[in-house]
XYZ file of N, CA, C and O in Angstrom:
632
model
N 1.537 -72.049 -54.682
C 2.307 -71.060 -54.523
C 3.617 -71.227 -54.445
O 4.128 -72.103 -53.820
N 4.599 -70.520 -55.209
C 5.782 -70.526 -54.999
C 6.371 -69.572 -53.958
O 5.925 -69.103 -53.062
N 7.811 -70.355 -53.635
C 8.312 -69.924 -52.253
C 8.690 -68.175 -52.211
O 8.321 -67.731 -51.318
N 9.054 -67.446 -53.316
C 8.894 -65.725 -53.650
C 7.916 -65.394 -53.181
O 7.731 -64.483 -52.305
N 6.922 -65.979 -53.426
C 5.100 -65.303 -53.255
C 4.823 -65.413 -51.872
O 4.218 -64.573 -51.250
N 5.221 -66.288 -51.197
C 5.005 -66.838 -49.504
C 5.844 -65.727 -48.870
O 5.633 -65.454 -47.754
N 7.110 -65.725 -49.190
C 8.305 -64.873 -48.459
C 7.394 -63.612 -48.822
O 7.571 -62.480 -47.889
N 7.192 -62.799 -50.117
C 6.648 -61.392 -50.026
C 5.236 -61.423 -49.330
O 5.227 -60.376 -48.588
N 4.453 -62.180 -49.305
C 3.157 -62.159 -48.038
C 3.693 -62.424 -46.719
O 3.121 -61.336 -45.880
N 4.785 -62.956 -46.233
C 5.099 -62.958 -44.918
C 5.976 -61.482 -44.301
O 5.440 -60.940 -43.873
N 6.442 -60.888 -45.668
C 7.083 -59.560 -45.280
C 6.177 -58.662 -45.430
O 6.325 -57.805 -44.867
N 5.300 -58.879 -46.176
C 4.290 -57.687 -46.399
C 3.520 -57.770 -44.455
O 3.019 -56.561 -44.260
N 2.824 -58.918 -44.372
C 2.446 -58.816 -43.186
C 3.318 -58.386 -42.074
O 2.601 -58.109 -40.984
N 4.382 -58.920 -41.748
C 5.674 -58.223 -41.202
C 5.344 -56.980 -41.055
O 5.287 -56.267 -39.942
N 5.892 -56.211 -42.209
C 5.661 -54.657 -41.988
C 4.787 -53.989 -41.218
O 4.551 -52.976 -40.995
N 2.945 -54.565 -42.269
C 2.139 -53.830 -42.022
C 1.779 -54.364 -40.198
O 1.225 -53.271 -39.686
N 2.206 -55.229 -39.683
C 2.467 -55.766 -37.648
C 3.150 -54.475 -37.309
O 2.689 -53.679 -36.366
N 4.368 -54.163 -38.082
C 5.110 -53.295 -37.448
C 4.597 -51.855 -37.597
O 4.608 -51.233 -36.550
N 4.341 -51.572 -38.399
C 3.532 -50.121 -38.644
C 2.122 -50.459 -37.706
O 1.841 -49.089 -37.141
N 1.070 -51.451 -37.296
C 0.320 -51.213 -36.747
C 0.841 -50.858 -34.975
O 0.064 -49.854 -34.688
N 1.808 -51.854 -34.670
C 2.319 -51.339 -33.381
C 3.002 -49.886 -33.196
O 2.704 -49.396 -32.062
N 3.653 -49.609 -34.044
C 4.199 -48.311 -34.173
C 2.899 -47.177 -34.159
O 3.395 -45.964 -33.353
N 1.958 -47.194 -34.563
C 0.765 -46.302 -34.748
C -0.005 -46.190 -33.222
O 0.131 -45.402 -32.914
N 0.001 -47.559 -32.705
C -0.498 -47.756 -31.449
C 0.418 -47.072 -30.756
O -0.229 -46.499 -29.557
N 1.703 -47.414 -30.552
C 2.263 -46.486 -29.599
C 2.446 -44.943 -29.540
O 2.228 -44.319 -28.549
N 2.570 -44.653 -31.279
C 2.609 -43.034 -30.994
C 1.436 -42.297 -30.399
O 1.223 -41.542 -29.620
N 0.293 -43.335 -31.037
C -1.272 -42.644 -30.752
C -1.312 -42.998 -28.867
O -1.421 -41.665 -28.213
N -0.772 -43.960 -27.929
C -1.167 -44.127 -26.568
C 0.127 -43.125 -25.881
O -0.306 -42.085 -25.027
N 1.146 -42.397 -26.484
C 2.232 -41.848 -26.322
C 1.706 -40.369 -26.496
O 1.632 -39.599 -25.602
N 1.250 -39.591 -27.588
C 0.851 -38.576 -27.917
C -0.779 -38.175 -27.628
O -1.124 -37.224 -27.943
N -1.631 -39.271 -28.303
C -2.981 -38.754 -28.299
C -3.844 -39.225 -26.831
O -4.350 -38.848 -26.459
N -2.705 -39.839 -26.129
C -4.119 -40.707 -24.674
C -2.483 -40.171 -23.569
O -3.170 -39.924 -22.686
N -1.686 -39.089 -23.790
C -0.712 -38.588 -22.722
C -0.300 -39.920 -22.229
O 0.427 -39.775 -20.958
N -0.177 -41.061 -22.103
C 0.696 -42.077 -21.674
C 2.176 -42.113 -21.799
O 2.975 -41.894 -22.969
N 2.792 -42.225 -20.876
C 4.455 -41.905 -20.724
C 4.754 -42.559 -19.314
O 3.873 -42.692 -18.047
N 6.219 -42.613 -18.952
C 6.573 -43.318 -18.285
C 6.844 -41.864 -17.210
O 6.596 -40.656 -17.279
N 6.781 -42.144 -16.019
C 6.646 -41.097 -14.636
C 8.272 -40.207 -15.125
O 9.081 -40.947 -15.674
N 7.669 -39.176 -14.624
C 9.453 -37.975 -14.623
C 10.201 -38.443 -14.064
O 10.015 -38.636 -13.236
N 11.366 -38.447 -14.748
C 12.467 -38.153 -13.621
C 12.325 -37.519 -12.816
O 12.818 -36.131 -13.302
N 12.936 -37.211 -11.372
C 12.694 -36.512 -10.467
C 14.266 -36.466 -9.904
O 13.841 -35.548 -8.979
N 14.798 -37.117 -10.070
C 16.364 -37.392 -9.503
C 16.903 -38.206 -8.894
O 16.726 -39.551 -8.743
N 17.934 -37.789 -8.219
C 18.211 -39.116 -7.031
C 18.534 -38.915 -5.941
O 18.484 -37.392 -5.678
N 18.711 -39.453 -5.091
C 18.565 -39.359 -3.585
C 19.477 -40.155 -2.688
O 19.407 -41.527 -3.111
N 20.025 -39.841 -1.614
C 20.926 -40.752 -1.095
C 19.779 -41.738 -0.357
O 19.188 -41.383 0.895
N 19.774 -43.241 -0.448
C 18.541 -43.934 0.046
C 19.070 -43.928 1.892
O 17.926 -44.206 2.657
N 19.962 -43.663 2.370
C 20.329 -43.735 3.855
C 19.852 -42.366 4.473
O 19.516 -42.479 5.238
N 19.712 -41.486 3.530
C 19.508 -40.171 4.564
C 17.961 -39.623 3.626
O 17.799 -38.105 3.418
N 17.434 -40.251 3.104
C 15.682 -40.096 2.541
C 15.130 -39.481 3.631
O 14.466 -38.002 3.519
N 15.426 -39.292 4.783
C 13.848 -39.247 6.099
C 14.578 -37.549 6.370
O 13.873 -36.807 7.156
N 15.921 -37.512 5.758
C 16.195 -36.242 6.789
C 16.584 -34.936 5.460
O 17.332 -33.923 5.255
N 16.408 -35.483 4.057
C 16.462 -34.501 3.164
C 15.494 -33.901 2.914
O 14.241 -35.044 2.133
N 14.999 -32.833 2.386
C 13.831 -32.372 1.774
C 13.587 -32.538 0.161
O 14.713 -33.079 0.115
N 12.223 -33.028 -0.054
C 11.016 -32.969 0.699
C 10.428 -34.031 1.569
O 9.225 -34.039 2.253
N 11.315 -34.650 1.532
C 10.895 -36.346 2.110
C 11.196 -36.131 3.537
O 10.781 -37.280 4.374
N 11.809 -35.304 4.321
C 11.665 -35.085 5.338
C 10.255 -34.608 6.156
O 9.847 -34.974 7.376
N 9.345 -34.221 5.146
C 7.982 -33.859 5.870
C 7.394 -34.298 4.863
O 6.364 -33.627 3.753
N 6.916 -35.567 4.568
C 6.022 -36.118 3.886
C 4.406 -35.327 3.466
O 4.231 -35.306 5.092
N 3.840 -35.696 2.524
C 2.172 -35.054 2.885
C 2.057 -34.464 1.705
O 2.580 -34.279 0.968
N 0.663 -33.646 1.951
C 0.014 -33.139 0.689
C 0.205 -31.287 1.160
O -0.105 -30.820 2.010
N 0.274 -30.704 0.265
C 0.788 -29.137 0.185
C 0.503 -28.958 -1.135
O 0.192 -29.006 -2.479
N -0.616 -27.578 -0.805
C -1.111 -26.858 -1.667
C -0.327 -25.983 -2.383
O 0.504 -25.055 -1.747
N 0.097 -25.816 -4.022
C 1.299 -24.947 -3.973
C 0.934 -24.119 -4.964
O 1.779 -22.802 -5.201
N -0.216 -23.798 -5.020
C -0.790 -23.079 -6.032
C -2.662 -23.364 -5.830
O -3.065 -24.589 -5.494
N -3.669 -22.380 -6.319
C -5.019 -22.341 -6.596
C -5.506 -23.766 -7.762
O -4.624 -23.371 -8.443
N -5.813 -24.750 -6.859
C -6.013 -25.916 -7.652
C -5.041 -26.706 -7.743
O -5.021 -27.975 -8.837
N -3.746 -26.906 -7.501
C -2.734 -27.362 -7.594
C -2.095 -28.029 -6.258
O -2.090 -27.689 -5.507
N -1.716 -29.559 -6.476
C -1.390 -30.155 -4.782
C -0.241 -30.498 -5.164
O 0.439 -30.962 -6.473
N 0.959 -30.772 -4.157
C 2.292 -31.543 -4.213
C 1.727 -32.595 -3.158
O 1.540 -32.155 -2.009
N 2.127 -33.949 -3.613
C 2.103 -35.012 -2.737
C 3.324 -35.389 -2.454
O 4.073 -36.046 -3.373
N 4.136 -35.426 -1.339
C 5.378 -36.257 -1.392
C 5.019 -37.451 -0.562
O 4.338 -37.508 0.767
N 5.323 -38.577 -0.863
C 5.063 -40.061 -0.418
C 6.311 -40.500 -0.333
O 7.546 -40.509 -1.390
N 6.427 -41.253 0.761
C 7.436 -42.680 0.898
C 6.733 -44.101 0.995
O 5.721 -44.230 1.118
N 7.925 -44.790 0.166
C 7.106 -46.003 0.314
C 8.242 -47.074 0.801
O 9.527 -46.500 0.943
N 7.794 -47.464 1.967
C 8.774 -48.352 3.206
C 8.074 -49.813 3.169
O 6.786 -49.875 2.874
N 8.832 -50.237 4.245
C 8.343 -52.113 4.319
C 6.717 -52.347 4.747
O 6.255 -51.459 5.635
N 5.909 -52.154 3.619
C 4.512 -52.447 3.468
C 4.120 -51.196 3.997
O 2.898 -51.720 4.909
N 3.939 -49.887 3.397
C 3.174 -49.036 4.059
C 3.669 -47.478 3.607
O 4.944 -47.653 2.902
N 2.706 -46.895 2.918
C 2.845 -45.803 2.538
C 2.635 -44.311 3.395
O 1.897 -44.696 4.112
N 3.683 -43.444 2.995
C 3.311 -42.313 4.282
C 3.321 -41.126 3.531
O 4.368 -40.856 2.230
N 2.459 -40.423 3.226
C 1.164 -40.294 4.153
C 0.239 -41.687 3.704
O 0.292 -41.894 2.089
N -0.263 -42.250 4.541
C -1.307 -43.266 4.305
C -2.737 -43.179 3.404
O -3.346 -43.677 2.373
N -3.432 -41.928 3.746
C -4.518 -40.957 3.019
C -4.123 -39.468 2.644
O -3.313 -39.018 3.420
N -4.799 -39.448 1.580
C -4.952 -38.254 1.166
C -6.095 -37.710 0.375
O -6.703 -38.564 -0.134
N -6.113 -36.491 0.894
C -7.510 -35.670 0.408
C -7.446 -34.461 -0.214
O -6.195 -33.557 -0.263
N -7.690 -34.635 -1.519
C -7.337 -33.154 -2.448
C -8.919 -32.988 -2.981
O -9.985 -33.938 -3.093
N -9.287 -31.689 -3.527
C -10.727 -31.601 -4.002
C -10.745 -32.058 -4.980
O -9.531 -32.370 -5.980
N -12.098 -32.314 -5.606
C -12.171 -33.030 -7.386
C -11.448 -31.530 -8.212
O -11.604 -30.644 -8.025
N -10.823 -32.071 -9.583
C -10.715 -30.982 -9.897
C -9.287 -30.348 -10.190
O -8.849 -30.086 -10.953
N -8.576 -31.057 -8.818
C -7.157 -30.353 -8.914
C -6.228 -31.035 -9.327
O -6.165 -32.616 -9.586
N -5.107 -30.354 -9.811
C -3.848 -30.977 -10.130
C -3.297 -31.409 -9.331
O -2.416 -30.739 -8.518
N -2.608 -32.806 -9.121
C -1.622 -33.454 -8.382
C -0.319 -33.688 -8.594
O -0.301 -34.890 -9.553
N 0.676 -33.394 -8.231
C 1.940 -33.961 -8.558
C 2.190 -34.924 -7.281
O 2.477 -34.260 -6.423
N 2.687 -36.044 -7.716
C 3.562 -36.974 -7.028
C 4.738 -37.044 -6.961
O 5.402 -37.052 -8.137
N 5.552 -36.788 -5.892
C 7.098 -37.115 -5.644
C 7.091 -38.037 -4.808
O 6.843 -37.769 -3.329
N 8.101 -39.254 -5.342
C 7.833 -40.149 -4.203
C 9.493 -41.152 -4.246
O 9.865 -41.059 -5.397
N 9.351 -41.646 -3.817
C 10.678 -42.471 -3.702
C 10.448 -43.914 -2.758
O 9.703 -43.865 -1.519
N 11.295 -44.683 -2.368
C 11.325 -45.571 -1.559
C 12.623 -45.339 -0.409
O 13.867 -44.901 -0.838
N 12.153 -46.242 0.842
C 13.442 -45.958 1.950
C 13.653 -47.265 1.804
O 15.033 -47.724 2.476
N 13.566 -48.464 1.362
C 13.710 -49.931 1.596
C 14.538 -50.662 0.337
O 15.262 -50.784 0.043
N 13.161 -51.534 -0.270
C 13.276 -51.918 -1.181
C 12.592 -51.308 -2.029
O 11.802 -50.845 -1.908
N 12.432 -51.835 -3.633
C 11.611 -51.527 -4.559
C 10.201 -51.684 -4.199
O 9.955 -53.168 -3.883
N 9.375 -50.952 -4.397
C 7.714 -50.603 -4.312
C 7.233 -50.424 -5.411
O 8.054 -49.501 -6.708
N 5.965 -50.778 -5.678
C 5.113 -49.834 -6.744
C 3.916 -49.381 -6.438
O 3.548 -49.002 -5.254
N 3.426 -48.253 -7.042
C 2.518 -47.543 -6.690
C 1.230 -46.975 -7.902
O 1.846 -46.762 -8.838
N 0.509 -48.082 -7.749
C -0.851 -47.627 -8.412
C -1.738 -47.325 -7.694
O -2.303 -47.823 -6.887
N -2.585 -46.233 -8.175
C -3.728 -45.570 -8.306
C -4.801 -46.251 -8.892
O -4.978 -45.894 -10.035
N -5.575 -46.893 -8.102
C -6.675 -47.865 -8.730
C -8.034 -47.137 -9.100
O -8.277 -45.624 -8.895
N -8.145 -46.966 -10.725
C -9.094 -45.912 -11.292
C -8.256 -44.732 -12.343
O -9.181 -44.016 -12.541
N -7.069 -44.731 -12.406
C -6.512 -43.755 -12.697
C -5.439 -44.384 -13.812
O -4.693 -45.715 -13.634
N -4.536 -43.380 -14.447
C -3.489 -44.011 -15.127
C -1.905 -44.007 -14.276
O -0.982 -43.893 -14.535
N -2.096 -43.419 -12.884
C -0.933 -43.092 -11.949
C 0.134 -44.551 -11.865
O -1.060 -45.421 -10.925
N 0.535 -44.940 -12.108
C 1.114 -46.391 -11.931
C 2.585 -46.529 -12.174
O 3.192 -45.655 -13.343
N 3.561 -46.153 -10.866
C 4.919 -45.975 -10.984
C 5.501 -46.805 -10.153
O 4.866 -47.387 -9.073
N 6.906 -46.882 -10.659
C 8.248 -47.510 -9.400
C 8.657 -46.483 -8.099
O 9.033 -45.373 -8.722
N 8.607 -47.464 -6.819
C 9.433 -46.157 -6.201
C 10.892 -47.284 -5.817
O 10.477 -48.535 -5.310
N 12.159 -46.536 -6.192
C 13.324 -47.421 -6.131
C 13.992 -46.490 -5.391
O 14.116 -45.379 -5.699
N 14.523 -47.348 -4.212
C 15.301 -46.712 -3.336
C 16.808 -45.884 -4.179
O 16.888 -46.160 -4.930
N 16.848 -44.539 -3.967
C 17.869 -43.990 -4.474
C 17.371 -42.983 -5.850
O 18.084 -42.033 -6.621
N 16.111 -43.009 -5.956
C 15.527 -42.177 -7.417
C 14.567 -42.108 -6.771
O 13.515 -42.835 -6.308
N 14.358 -40.806 -7.300
C 12.545 -39.821 -6.963
C 12.120 -40.082 -8.618
O 12.111 -39.683 -9.359
N 10.908 -40.387 -8.255
C 9.477 -40.245 -9.358
C 8.516 -39.208 -9.369
O 8.259 -38.914 -8.024
N 8.672 -38.631 -10.301
C 7.520 -37.701 -10.751
C 6.397 -37.890 -11.600
O 6.610 -38.305 -12.455
N 5.149 -37.516 -11.039
C 4.036 -37.715 -12.119
C 2.509 -36.935 -11.299
O 2.592 -36.655 -10.067
N 2.332 -36.303 -12.706
C 1.284 -34.961 -12.337
C -0.288 -35.898 -13.089
O -0.054 -36.308 -14.039
N -1.355 -35.855 -12.303
C -2.256 -36.475 -12.587
C -3.539 -35.043 -12.298
O -3.302 -34.670 -10.980
N -4.678 -35.290 -12.907
C -5.632 -34.471 -12.174
C -6.680 -35.489 -12.230
O -7.341 -36.483 -12.377
N -7.490 -35.241 -10.858
C -8.729 -35.829 -10.412
C -9.694 -35.055 -10.767
O -10.064 -34.331 -10.049
N -10.394 -35.718 -11.687
C -11.682 -34.916 -12.011
C -13.012 -35.144 -11.478
O -13.594 -34.075 -11.012
N -13.197 -36.106 -10.972
C -14.271 -36.533 -10.434
C -13.894 -36.907 -8.687
O -13.218 -37.919 -8.586
N -15.427 -36.773 -8.022
C -14.831 -36.844 -6.478
C -15.161 -38.710 -6.128
O -15.815 -39.238 -6.793
N -14.494 -39.160 -4.982
C -14.671 -40.447 -5.014
C -13.287 -40.938 -4.526
O -12.730 -40.023 -3.785
N -13.163 -42.338 -4.030
C -12.149 -42.630 -3.332
C -11.313 -43.887 -4.185
O -11.681 -44.714 -5.011
N -10.249 -43.555 -4.221
C -9.167 -44.486 -4.952
C -8.302 -45.300 -4.131
O -7.430 -44.623 -3.464
N -8.021 -46.491 -4.090
C -7.400 -47.182 -3.497
C -5.355 -47.109 -3.466
O -5.376 -46.978 -5.339
N -4.766 -46.922 -3.216
C -3.571 -46.978 -3.305
C -2.878 -48.100 -2.800
O -2.912 -48.750 -1.976
N -2.040 -49.110 -4.392
C -1.609 -50.586 -4.008
C -0.563 -50.590 -4.387
O 0.138 -49.743 -5.416
N 0.695 -51.592 -3.954
C 1.675 -52.036 -4.402
C 1.530 -52.697 -5.072
O 1.442 -54.193 -5.132
N 2.339 -52.786 -6.508
C 2.334 -54.062 -7.407
C 3.607 -54.346 -7.746
O 3.684 -55.057 -8.387
N 4.295 -54.125 -6.587
C 5.656 -54.967 -6.677
C 6.027 -55.844 -5.493
O 6.137 -55.158 -4.627
N 6.108 -56.860 -5.946
C 6.211 -57.557 -4.800
C 7.496 -57.335 -3.669
O 8.700 -57.366 -4.414
N 7.057 -56.985 -2.521
C 8.239 -56.075 -1.493
C 8.287 -57.052 -0.287
O 9.085 -56.266 0.705
N 8.211 -58.371 -0.093
C 8.125 -59.003 1.028
C 6.788 -59.576 1.489
O 5.811 -59.651 0.686
N 7.271 -60.117 2.718
C 6.231 -60.996 3.425
C 4.290 -60.005 3.554
O 3.631 -60.839 3.272
N 4.784 -58.608 4.104
C 3.538 -58.153 4.131
C 3.551 -57.549 2.923
O 2.675 -56.080 3.229
N 4.077 -57.689 1.808
C 3.515 -56.649 0.649
C 1.715 -56.654 0.131
O 1.414 -55.543 0.009
N 0.818 -57.400 0.578
C -0.622 -57.681 0.413
C -1.213 -56.472 1.592
O -1.891 -55.942 1.370
N -0.524 -56.258 2.664
C -0.732 -55.104 3.341
C -0.539 -53.486 3.007
O -1.334 -52.727 3.855
N 0.141 -53.554 1.952
C 0.702 -52.125 1.798
C -0.068 -51.489 0.649
O -0.539 -51.471 -0.332
N -0.908 -50.430 1.173
C -2.045 -49.718 0.596
C -2.356 -48.386 1.146
O -1.814 -48.489 2.289
N -2.942 -47.728 0.506
C -3.416 -46.002 1.238
C -4.315 -45.781 0.144
O -5.587 -46.274 -0.235
N -4.950 -44.518 0.477
C -6.262 -44.036 -0.051
C -6.314 -42.881 -0.403
O -5.222 -41.854 -0.044
N -6.995 -42.255 -1.912
C -6.947 -41.100 -1.908
C -8.178 -40.738 -1.862
O -8.845 -41.762 -2.741
N -8.796 -39.785 -1.300
C -10.012 -39.372 -1.220
C -10.166 -38.052 -1.846
O -9.577 -36.692 -1.789
N -10.994 -37.866 -3.093
C -11.285 -36.647 -4.063
C -12.598 -36.101 -3.280
O -13.700 -37.329 -3.711
N -12.576 -35.015 -2.542
C -13.687 -34.469 -2.240
C -14.291 -33.657 -2.870
O -13.682 -32.478 -4.143
N -15.489 -33.592 -2.973
C -16.264 -32.792 -3.951
C -16.412 -31.259 -3.600
O -16.503 -31.085 -2.591
N -16.088 -30.185 -4.671
C -16.256 -28.905 -4.166
C -17.348 -28.484 -4.049
O -18.326 -28.753 -5.100
N -17.737 -27.809 -3.189
C -19.418 -27.251 -2.743
C -19.232 -25.806 -3.565
O -18.412 -24.756 -3.676
């Protein structure tokens, strides 16, 4: 086998792998709807608790079947730590951190984003089935990191 032929095979395999990876990227982004959480803006980290909507964290129904969850991540806790929504509801999470970088992952869903002081994260997800989902911090945030969790309870609609 000549060096030119080996180079041609190498370039063909490299180009093929690049096309496969680009195809996987576009399929996940547009076919499966995976994307980075939306940019929700910035906020003064020192004034988070005095700035709406973070001055009143919690769950609000904004329209029939649509909810807004305003969350804070702080030293080893989420506020609110328990969230209840009906099955089939569309939930928009608006969240930030008050101290250091935290993560927010809701097990069994594609909800996964970072909570960065000074930045507001926004992500919408529809909980189709009743059940209970744990919220866990996936970014090491200190000695109590393993204690940082919460729960989303998706209640059945009667």
